[in-house]
Amino acid sequence: MSLKVLVVDDQGIVRAGFAAVIDAEDDLTVVGEAADGVAAVQLAEELGPDVVLMDVRMPHLDGIAATRIITGRENPPRVLVLTTFDLDAYVFEALRAGASGFLLKDVHPHILLRGIREVANGDSVLAPSATRHLIGHYAPRSPGAAPTRSTPELDSLTASQRRVLTLVAAGHTNAEIAEQLGIAVGTVKSHVTALLRKLNLRDRVQATILAYDLGLATPNPPGTHP
């Protein structure tokens, strides 16, 4: 069956361009288009898409608020944010609201198509280093290191799962984590799957943001780079 995609952007020519690229694929179908967040929320409910391509800066209801509403519903679609700038406070807020990743609007078509398929499959669409850079730049900073806050969910993690969560938040790939911990990549994947389930998170992006919120990871100090 084809993956159903909802395209959301306030510029008609942009929507049409994305829709044409997506509809040309045998396994993808554009089921609707929306020009603002209000229409996006309504169409997501009516059409049941698998993936929503979401612009963030729109009139009436922006993409951040629309993403929060859509992902807060039962069995929500995945949201893939479209943005003009990769280091953007709007993007960070959209990820916090529940988006599974972001792509630049001038992305090559084959990367767009791959991104749609990846988020539909439950993966995140952004490089680990980009996640770290983005969150490190926009996550709230305090004068000192944020204290680690304990929660029942966090306490349910094993020591290995907690360590893997910290390394995920630091922007490391599964292969890099495996090398650091001296374990197999498959074991890392198992740990990631288990910690996402225990913490009731959809993907690595949410896990990274939670790690910053709980003090397991610290944002990059001003003037530093990931």
Coordinates of N, CA and C in Angstrom, one line a residue:
M1 N 0.8 -1.2 0.0 CA 0.0 0.0 0.0 C 0.9 1.2 0.0
S2 N 0.4 2.3 -0.6 CA 1.1 3.5 -0.7 C 1.1 4.3 0.6
L3 N 2.2 4.9 0.9 CA 2.3 5.8 2.1 C 1.5 7.1 1.8
K4 N 0.7 7.5 2.7 CA -0.1 8.7 2.5 C 0.6 9.9 3.1
V5 N 0.7 11.0 2.2 CA 1.4 12.1 2.7 C 0.5 13.4 2.6
L6 N 0.5 14.2 3.6 CA -0.1 15.5 3.6 C 0.9 16.6 3.5
V7 N 0.8 17.5 2.6 CA 1.8 18.5 2.3 C 1.2 19.8 2.9
V8 N 2.0 20.5 3.7 CA 1.5 21.7 4.4 C 2.5 22.8 4.1
D9 N 2.1 23.9 3.4 CA 3.0 25.0 3.2 C 2.1 26.2 2.7
D10 N 2.4 27.4 3.2 CA 1.5 28.5 2.8 C 1.8 29.1 1.4
Q11 N 2.8 28.6 0.7 CA 3.0 29.0 -0.6 C 2.6 27.9 -1.6
G12 N 1.6 28.2 -2.4 CA 1.0 27.3 -3.3 C 2.0 26.6 -4.3
I13 N 3.0 27.4 -4.8 CA 3.9 26.8 -5.7 C 4.8 25.8 -5.1
V14 N 5.1 26.1 -3.8 CA 6.0 25.1 -3.0 C 5.2 23.8 -2.8
R15 N 4.0 24.0 -2.4 CA 3.1 22.8 -2.2 C 3.0 21.9 -3.5
A16 N 2.8 22.6 -4.6 CA 2.6 21.9 -5.8 C 3.9 21.2 -6.2
G17 N 5.0 21.8 -6.0 CA 6.3 21.2 -6.3 C 6.6 20.0 -5.5
F18 N 6.4 20.0 -4.2 CA 6.5 18.9 -3.4 C 5.5 17.8 -3.8
A19 N 4.3 18.1 -4.0 CA 3.3 17.2 -4.3 C 3.6 16.4 -5.6
A20 N 4.1 17.2 -6.6 CA 4.5 16.5 -7.9 C 5.6 15.5 -7.7
V21 N 6.6 15.9 -6.9 CA 7.7 14.9 -6.7 C 7.2 13.7 -6.0
I22 N 6.4 13.9 -5.0 CA 5.9 12.7 -4.2 C 5.0 11.8 -5.0
D23 N 4.0 12.4 -5.7 CA 3.0 11.6 -6.5 C 3.7 10.9 -7.6
A24 N 4.9 11.2 -8.0 CA 5.6 10.5 -9.1 C 6.1 9.2 -8.6
E25 N 6.1 8.9 -7.3 CA 6.6 7.7 -6.8 C 5.4 6.6 -6.6
D26 N 5.7 5.4 -6.9 CA 4.7 4.3 -6.9 C 4.2 4.1 -5.5
D27 N 5.1 4.3 -4.5 CA 4.8 3.9 -3.1 C 4.3 5.1 -2.3
L28 N 4.2 6.2 -2.9 CA 3.8 7.4 -2.1 C 2.6 8.1 -2.8
T29 N 1.7 8.6 -2.0 CA 0.5 9.3 -2.5 C 0.2 10.6 -1.7
V30 N 0.1 11.7 -2.3 CA -0.4 12.9 -1.7 C -1.9 12.9 -1.5
V31 N -2.3 12.8 -0.2 CA -3.8 12.7 0.0 C -4.4 14.1 0.3
G32 N -3.6 15.1 0.5 CA -4.1 16.4 0.7 C -3.0 17.5 0.8
E33 N -3.5 18.7 0.7 CA -2.6 19.9 0.8 C -3.2 20.9 1.7
A34 N -2.4 21.6 2.5 CA -2.9 22.6 3.4 C -2.1 23.9 3.4
A35 N -2.7 25.0 3.5 CA -2.0 26.3 3.4 C -1.7 26.9 4.7
D36 N -2.2 26.3 5.8 CA -1.9 26.8 7.2 C -2.1 25.7 8.2
G37 N -1.7 26.0 9.4 CA -1.8 25.0 10.4 C -3.2 24.6 10.8
V38 N -4.2 25.5 10.7 CA -5.6 25.1 11.0 C -6.0 24.0 10.0
A39 N -5.8 24.3 8.7 CA -6.2 23.3 7.7 C -5.4 22.0 7.9
A40 N -4.1 22.1 8.3 CA -3.3 20.9 8.5 C -3.9 20.0 9.6
V41 N -4.3 20.6 10.7 CA -4.8 19.8 11.8 C -6.1 19.2 11.4
Q42 N -7.0 19.9 10.7 CA -8.3 19.3 10.2 C -8.0 18.2 9.2
L43 N -7.2 18.4 8.2 CA -6.9 17.4 7.2 C -6.2 16.1 7.8
A44 N -5.3 16.4 8.7 CA -4.7 15.2 9.4 C -5.7 14.3 10.1
E45 N -6.7 14.9 10.7 CA -7.7 14.2 11.3 C -8.6 13.5 10.3
E46 N -9.0 14.2 9.2 CA -9.9 13.6 8.2 C -9.3 12.6 7.3
L47 N -8.0 12.8 6.9 CA -7.4 12.0 5.9 C -6.5 10.8 6.4
G48 N -6.1 11.0 7.7 CA -5.2 9.9 8.3 C -3.9 9.7 7.5
P49 N -3.1 10.7 7.2 CA -1.9 10.5 6.5 C -0.9 9.7 7.4
D50 N 0.1 9.1 6.7 CA 1.2 8.5 7.4 C 2.3 9.5 7.8
V51 N 2.4 10.5 6.9 CA 3.5 11.5 7.1 C 2.9 12.9 6.8
V52 N 3.2 13.9 7.6 CA 2.9 15.2 7.3 C 4.1 16.0 7.0
L53 N 4.3 16.6 5.8 CA 5.4 17.5 5.5 C 4.9 18.9 6.0
M54 N 5.6 19.4 7.0 CA 5.0 20.6 7.8 C 6.0 21.8 7.7
D55 N 5.5 22.9 7.0 CA 6.2 24.2 7.1 C 6.0 24.7 8.5
V56 N 6.9 25.5 9.0 CA 6.8 26.0 10.4 C 6.2 27.4 10.4
R57 N 6.5 28.3 9.4 CA 6.1 29.7 9.5 C 4.9 29.9 8.6
M58 N 3.7 29.9 9.2 CA 2.5 30.0 8.4 C 1.5 30.9 9.2
P59 N 0.6 31.5 8.5 CA -0.5 32.3 9.1 C -1.5 31.5 9.9
H60 N -2.2 32.2 10.8 CA -3.4 31.6 11.5 C -2.9 30.6 12.6
L61 N -2.2 29.6 12.2 CA -1.7 28.6 13.2 C -0.4 28.1 12.6
D62 N 0.7 28.3 13.3 CA 2.0 28.0 12.8 C 2.3 26.5 12.9
G63 N 3.3 26.0 12.2 CA 3.6 24.6 12.2 C 4.0 24.0 13.5
I64 N 4.5 24.8 14.4 CA 4.8 24.2 15.7 C 3.5 23.9 16.5
A65 N 2.6 24.8 16.5 CA 1.3 24.5 17.2 C 0.6 23.4 16.5
A66 N 0.6 23.4 15.2 CA -0.1 22.3 14.5 C 0.5 21.0 14.7
T67 N 1.9 20.9 14.8 CA 2.6 19.7 15.1 C 2.2 19.2 16.5
R68 N 2.2 20.1 17.4 CA 1.8 19.7 18.8 C 0.4 19.0 18.9
I69 N -0.5 19.7 18.2 CA -1.9 19.1 18.2 C -1.9 17.8 17.5
I70 N -1.3 17.7 16.3 CA -1.4 16.5 15.5 C -0.7 15.3 16.2
T71 N 0.5 15.5 16.8 CA 1.2 14.4 17.4 C 0.7 14.1 18.8
G72 N -0.2 14.9 19.3 CA -0.8 14.7 20.6 C -2.0 13.8 20.5
R73 N -2.5 13.5 19.3 CA -3.6 12.6 19.1 C -3.3 11.1 19.1
E74 N -4.2 10.3 19.3 CA -4.0 8.9 19.3 C -3.6 8.4 17.9
N75 N -2.6 7.6 17.8 CA -2.0 7.0 16.6 C -1.8 8.2 15.6
P76 N -0.9 9.1 15.9 CA -0.7 10.2 15.1 C 0.2 9.9 13.9
P77 N 0.2 10.7 12.8 CA 1.1 10.5 11.7 C 2.5 11.1 12.2
R78 N 3.5 10.7 11.4 CA 4.8 11.3 11.6 C 4.9 12.7 11.0
V79 N 5.6 13.6 11.6 CA 5.7 15.0 11.1 C 7.1 15.2 10.7
L80 N 7.3 15.6 9.5 CA 8.7 16.0 8.9 C 8.6 17.5 8.6
V81 N 9.4 18.2 9.3 CA 9.4 19.7 9.2 C 10.2 20.2 8.0
L82 N 9.6 21.2 7.3 CA 10.3 21.8 6.2 C 10.8 23.2 6.6
T83 N 12.0 23.5 6.4 CA 12.5 24.8 6.9 C 13.5 25.4 5.9
T84 N 13.6 26.7 5.9 CA 14.6 27.4 5.1 C 16.0 27.4 5.6
F85 N 16.1 27.4 7.0 CA 17.4 27.5 7.6 C 17.5 26.3 8.6
D86 N 18.7 25.6 8.5 CA 18.8 24.4 9.3 C 19.0 24.7 10.8
L87 N 19.6 25.8 11.1 CA 19.8 26.2 12.5 C 18.7 27.2 12.8
D88 N 17.6 26.8 13.3 CA 16.4 27.7 13.4 C 15.7 27.3 14.7
A89 N 15.4 28.4 15.5 CA 14.7 28.2 16.7 C 13.3 27.5 16.5
Y90 N 12.7 27.8 15.4 CA 11.4 27.2 15.0 C 11.5 25.7 14.9
V91 N 12.6 25.3 14.3 CA 12.8 23.9 14.1 C 13.0 23.2 15.4
F92 N 13.8 23.8 16.3 CA 14.0 23.2 17.6 C 12.6 23.0 18.3
E93 N 11.8 24.1 18.3 CA 10.5 24.0 18.9 C 9.6 23.0 18.3
A94 N 9.7 22.8 17.0 CA 8.9 21.8 16.3 C 9.3 20.4 16.7
L95 N 10.6 20.2 16.9 CA 11.1 18.9 17.3 C 10.6 18.6 18.7
R96 N 10.6 19.6 19.6 CA 10.1 19.5 20.9 C 8.6 19.2 20.9
A97 N 7.9 19.7 19.9 CA 6.5 19.5 19.8 C 6.1 18.2 19.3
G98 N 7.1 17.4 18.8 CA 6.8 16.1 18.4 C 7.2 15.7 17.0
A99 N 7.8 16.6 16.2 CA 8.3 16.3 14.9 C 9.4 15.3 14.9
S100 N 9.5 14.5 13.9 CA 10.5 13.4 13.8 C 11.7 13.8 13.1
G101 N 11.8 15.0 12.6 CA 13.0 15.5 11.9 C 12.7 16.7 11.1
F102 N 13.7 17.1 10.3 CA 13.5 18.3 9.5 C 14.4 18.2 8.2
L103 N 13.9 18.8 7.2 CA 14.7 18.9 5.9 C 14.6 20.4 5.4
L104 N 15.6 20.8 4.7 CA 15.6 22.1 4.1 C 14.7 22.1 2.9
K105 N 14.0 23.2 2.6 CA 13.1 23.3 1.5 C 13.8 23.1 0.2
D106 N 15.1 23.4 0.1 CA 15.7 23.2 -1.2 C 16.4 21.9 -1.3
V107 N 16.0 20.9 -0.5 CA 16.6 19.6 -0.5 C 16.4 18.9 -1.8
H108 N 17.4 18.1 -2.2 CA 17.2 17.3 -3.5 C 16.0 16.4 -3.4
P109 N 15.3 16.2 -4.4 CA 14.1 15.3 -4.4 C 14.3 14.0 -3.8
H110 N 15.5 13.3 -4.2 CA 15.6 11.9 -3.7 C 15.8 11.9 -2.2
I111 N 16.4 13.0 -1.6 CA 16.6 13.1 -0.1 C 15.2 13.3 0.5
L112 N 14.4 14.1 -0.1 CA 13.0 14.3 0.4 C 12.2 13.0 0.5
L113 N 12.3 12.3 -0.6 CA 11.6 11.0 -0.7 C 12.1 10.0 0.3
R114 N 13.4 9.9 0.4 CA 14.0 9.0 1.4 C 13.6 9.4 2.8
G115 N 13.5 10.7 3.1 CA 13.1 11.2 4.4 C 11.7 10.8 4.7
I116 N 10.8 11.0 3.8 CA 9.4 10.6 4.0 C 9.3 9.1 4.4
R117 N 10.0 8.3 3.6 CA 10.0 6.8 3.9 C 10.6 6.5 5.2
E118 N 11.7 7.2 5.6 CA 12.3 6.9 6.8 C 11.5 7.2 8.0
V119 N 10.8 8.4 8.0 CA 10.0 8.8 9.2 C 8.8 7.9 9.2
A120 N 8.3 7.5 8.1 CA 7.1 6.6 8.1 C 7.5 5.2 8.7
N121 N 8.8 4.9 8.6 CA 9.3 3.6 9.1 C 9.7 3.7 10.6
G122 N 9.5 4.9 11.2 CA 9.8 5.1 12.6 C 11.1 5.7 12.9
D123 N 11.9 6.1 11.9 CA 13.2 6.6 12.1 C 13.1 8.2 12.2
S124 N 14.3 8.8 12.6 CA 14.4 10.2 12.6 C 15.1 10.7 11.4
V125 N 14.8 11.9 10.9 CA 15.4 12.4 9.7 C 16.2 13.7 10.1
L126 N 17.4 13.5 10.5 CA 18.4 14.5 10.7 C 19.6 13.9 11.2
A127 N 20.8 14.4 10.8 CA 22.0 13.8 11.3 C 22.2 14.0 12.8
P128 N 22.8 13.0 13.5 CA 23.0 13.1 14.9 C 23.7 14.4 15.2
S129 N 24.7 14.8 14.5 CA 25.5 16.0 14.7 C 24.6 17.2 14.6
A130 N 23.6 17.2 13.6 CA 22.7 18.3 13.5 C 21.8 18.4 14.7
T131 N 21.4 17.3 15.2 CA 20.5 17.3 16.4 C 21.2 17.9 17.5
R132 N 22.5 17.5 17.8 CA 23.2 18.0 18.9 C 23.5 19.5 18.7
H133 N 23.8 20.0 17.5 CA 24.1 21.4 17.2 C 22.8 22.2 17.5
L134 N 21.7 21.7 16.9 CA 20.4 22.5 17.0 C 20.0 22.6 18.5
I135 N 20.0 21.4 19.2 CA 19.5 21.4 20.6 C 20.5 22.2 21.5
G136 N 21.8 22.0 21.2 CA 22.8 22.6 22.0 C 22.7 24.1 21.9
H137 N 22.3 24.6 20.7 CA 22.2 26.0 20.4 C 21.0 26.7 21.1
Y138 N 19.9 25.9 21.1 CA 18.6 26.5 21.5 C 18.1 26.0 22.9
A139 N 18.6 24.9 23.4 CA 18.2 24.5 24.7 C 18.5 25.5 25.7
P140 N 17.6 25.7 26.7 CA 17.8 26.7 27.8 C 19.2 26.5 28.5
R141 N 19.9 27.5 28.7 CA 21.2 27.4 29.4 C 21.1 28.0 30.8
S142 N 21.7 27.3 31.7 CA 21.8 27.8 33.1 C 23.2 28.1 33.4
P143 N 23.5 28.9 34.5 CA 24.8 29.3 34.8 C 25.7 28.1 35.1
G144 N 25.2 27.1 35.7 CA 26.0 25.9 35.9 C 25.4 24.7 35.2
A145 N 26.0 23.5 35.4 CA 25.5 22.3 34.7 C 24.1 22.0 35.3
A146 N 23.2 21.6 34.5 CA 21.9 21.3 34.9 C 21.9 20.0 35.8
P147 N 21.3 20.0 36.9 CA 21.3 18.8 37.7 C 20.4 17.7 37.1
T148 N 20.8 16.5 37.2 CA 20.1 15.4 36.7 C 18.8 15.2 37.5
R149 N 17.7 15.2 36.9 CA 16.4 15.0 37.6 C 16.0 13.5 37.4
S150 N 15.6 12.9 38.5 CA 15.2 11.5 38.4 C 13.7 11.5 38.2
T151 N 13.3 10.5 37.4 CA 11.9 10.3 37.1 C 11.7 8.7 37.2
P152 N 10.4 8.3 37.4 CA 10.2 6.8 37.5 C 10.6 6.2 36.2
E153 N 10.4 6.8 35.0 CA 10.7 6.3 33.7 C 12.2 6.2 33.6
L154 N 12.9 7.2 34.0 CA 14.4 7.2 33.9 C 15.0 6.2 34.8
D155 N 14.4 6.0 36.0 CA 14.9 5.0 37.0 C 14.7 3.6 36.5
S156 N 13.7 3.4 35.5 CA 13.5 2.1 35.0 C 14.5 1.6 34.0
L157 N 15.4 2.6 33.5 CA 16.4 2.2 32.6 C 17.6 1.5 33.3
T158 N 18.2 0.5 32.6 CA 19.3 -0.1 33.1 C 20.5 0.8 33.0
A159 N 21.6 0.5 33.6 CA 22.8 1.4 33.5 C 23.3 1.5 32.1
S160 N 23.2 0.4 31.3 CA 23.6 0.4 29.9 C 22.7 1.3 29.1
Q161 N 21.4 1.1 29.3 CA 20.4 1.9 28.6 C 20.6 3.4 28.9
R162 N 20.9 3.8 30.1 CA 21.1 5.2 30.5 C 22.3 5.7 29.8
R163 N 23.4 4.9 29.8 CA 24.6 5.3 29.1 C 24.4 5.5 27.6
V164 N 23.6 4.6 27.0 CA 23.3 4.8 25.6 C 22.5 6.0 25.3
L165 N 21.5 6.3 26.2 CA 20.7 7.5 26.1 C 21.6 8.8 26.1
T166 N 22.6 8.8 27.0 CA 23.5 9.9 27.1 C 24.3 10.1 25.8
L167 N 24.7 9.0 25.2 CA 25.5 9.1 24.0 C 24.7 9.4 22.8
V168 N 23.4 9.0 22.8 CA 22.5 9.4 21.7 C 22.3 10.9 21.8
A169 N 22.1 11.4 23.0 CA 21.9 12.9 23.1 C 23.2 13.7 22.8
A170 N 24.3 13.0 22.9 CA 25.6 13.7 22.5 C 25.8 13.7 21.0
G171 N 24.9 13.1 20.3 CA 25.0 13.1 18.8 C 25.7 12.0 18.2
H172 N 25.9 10.9 18.9 CA 26.7 9.8 18.3 C 25.8 8.8 17.6
T173 N 26.3 8.2 16.5 CA 25.6 7.2 15.8 C 25.6 5.9 16.5
N174 N 24.9 4.9 16.1 CA 24.9 3.6 16.7 C 26.3 3.0 16.6
A175 N 26.9 3.1 15.5 CA 28.3 2.6 15.3 C 29.3 3.2 16.3
E176 N 29.2 4.5 16.4 CA 30.1 5.2 17.4 C 29.8 4.8 18.8
I177 N 28.6 4.6 19.2 CA 28.2 4.2 20.5 C 28.8 2.8 20.8
A178 N 28.6 1.9 19.8 CA 29.1 0.6 19.9 C 30.6 0.5 20.1
E179 N 31.3 1.4 19.4 CA 32.8 1.5 19.5 C 33.2 2.0 20.9
Q180 N 32.5 3.0 21.4 CA 32.8 3.6 22.7 C 32.6 2.6 23.8
L181 N 31.5 1.8 23.7 CA 31.1 0.9 24.8 C 31.6 -0.5 24.6
G182 N 32.2 -0.7 23.5 CA 32.8 -2.1 23.2 C 31.8 -3.1 23.1
I183 N 30.6 -2.8 22.5 CA 29.5 -3.8 22.2 C 29.2 -3.8 20.8
A184 N 28.3 -4.7 20.4 CA 27.9 -4.8 19.0 C 26.9 -3.7 18.6
V185 N 26.8 -3.3 17.3 CA 25.9 -2.4 16.9 C 24.5 -2.9 17.1
G186 N 24.2 -4.2 16.9 CA 22.9 -4.7 17.2 C 22.5 -4.6 18.7
T187 N 23.5 -4.7 19.6 CA 23.1 -4.5 21.0 C 22.8 -3.0 21.3
V188 N 23.4 -2.1 20.6 CA 23.1 -0.7 20.8 C 21.7 -0.5 20.3
K189 N 21.3 -1.0 19.1 CA 20.0 -0.9 18.6 C 18.9 -1.4 19.6
S190 N 19.2 -2.5 20.2 CA 18.3 -3.1 21.2 C 18.1 -2.2 22.4
H191 N 19.3 -1.6 22.8 CA 19.2 -0.7 24.0 C 18.3 0.5 23.6
V192 N 18.5 1.1 22.4 CA 17.8 2.2 21.9 C 16.3 1.9 21.9
T193 N 15.9 0.8 21.3 CA 14.5 0.3 21.2 C 13.9 0.2 22.6
A194 N 14.7 -0.4 23.5 CA 14.2 -0.6 24.9 C 14.0 0.7 25.6
L195 N 14.9 1.6 25.5 CA 14.8 2.9 26.2 C 13.7 3.8 25.7
L196 N 13.5 3.7 24.3 CA 12.4 4.5 23.8 C 11.1 3.9 24.3
R197 N 11.0 2.6 24.4 CA 9.7 2.0 24.9 C 9.5 2.4 26.3
K198 N 10.5 2.3 27.2 CA 10.4 2.6 28.6 C 10.0 4.0 28.8
L199 N 10.6 4.9 28.0 CA 10.4 6.3 28.2 C 9.2 6.9 27.4
N200 N 8.5 5.9 26.7 CA 7.3 6.3 25.9 C 7.6 7.4 24.9
L201 N 8.7 7.2 24.2 CA 9.2 8.1 23.2 C 9.1 7.5 21.8
R202 N 8.9 8.4 20.8 CA 8.8 7.9 19.4 C 10.1 7.6 18.7
D203 N 11.1 8.4 19.0 CA 12.3 8.3 18.2 C 13.5 9.0 19.0
R204 N 14.7 9.0 18.3 CA 15.9 9.5 18.9 C 15.9 11.0 19.2
V205 N 15.1 11.7 18.3 CA 15.0 13.1 18.5 C 14.3 13.4 19.9
Q206 N 13.2 12.8 20.2 CA 12.6 13.0 21.4 C 13.5 12.5 22.6
A207 N 14.2 11.5 22.4 CA 15.1 11.0 23.4 C 16.2 12.0 23.7
T208 N 16.7 12.6 22.7 CA 17.7 13.6 22.9 C 17.2 14.9 23.6
I209 N 16.0 15.3 23.3 CA 15.4 16.5 23.9 C 15.2 16.2 25.4
L210 N 14.7 14.9 25.7 CA 14.4 14.6 27.0 C 15.7 14.5 27.9
A211 N 16.7 14.0 27.2 CA 18.0 13.9 28.0 C 18.5 15.3 28.4
Y212 N 18.3 16.3 27.5 CA 18.7 17.7 27.9 C 17.7 18.2 29.0
D213 N 16.5 17.9 28.8 CA 15.5 18.4 29.8 C 15.8 17.8 31.2
L214 N 16.3 16.6 31.3 CA 16.5 15.9 32.6 C 17.9 16.2 33.1
G215 N 18.7 16.9 32.3 CA 20.1 17.1 32.8 C 21.1 16.1 32.5
L216 N 20.7 15.0 31.7 CA 21.7 14.0 31.3 C 22.7 14.5 30.3
A217 N 22.3 15.5 29.5 CA 23.2 16.2 28.5 C 23.1 17.7 28.8
T218 N 24.2 18.3 28.4 CA 24.4 19.7 28.6 C 24.5 20.5 27.3
P219 N 23.8 21.5 27.1 CA 23.9 22.3 25.8 C 25.3 22.8 25.6
N220 N 25.7 23.0 24.4 CA 27.0 23.5 24.1 C 27.1 24.9 24.7
P221 N 28.2 25.2 25.4 CA 28.3 26.6 25.9 C 28.4 27.6 24.7
P222 N 28.1 28.9 24.9 CA 28.1 29.9 23.9 C 29.5 29.9 23.3
G223 N 29.5 30.0 21.9 CA 30.8 30.1 21.2 C 31.5 28.8 20.9
T224 N 30.9 27.7 21.3 CA 31.4 26.4 21.0 C 30.7 25.7 19.9
H225 N 31.2 24.7 19.3 CA 30.6 24.0 18.2 C 30.6 22.5 18.5
P226 N 29.6 21.8 18.0 CA 29.6 20.4 18.2 C 30.6 19.6 17.5

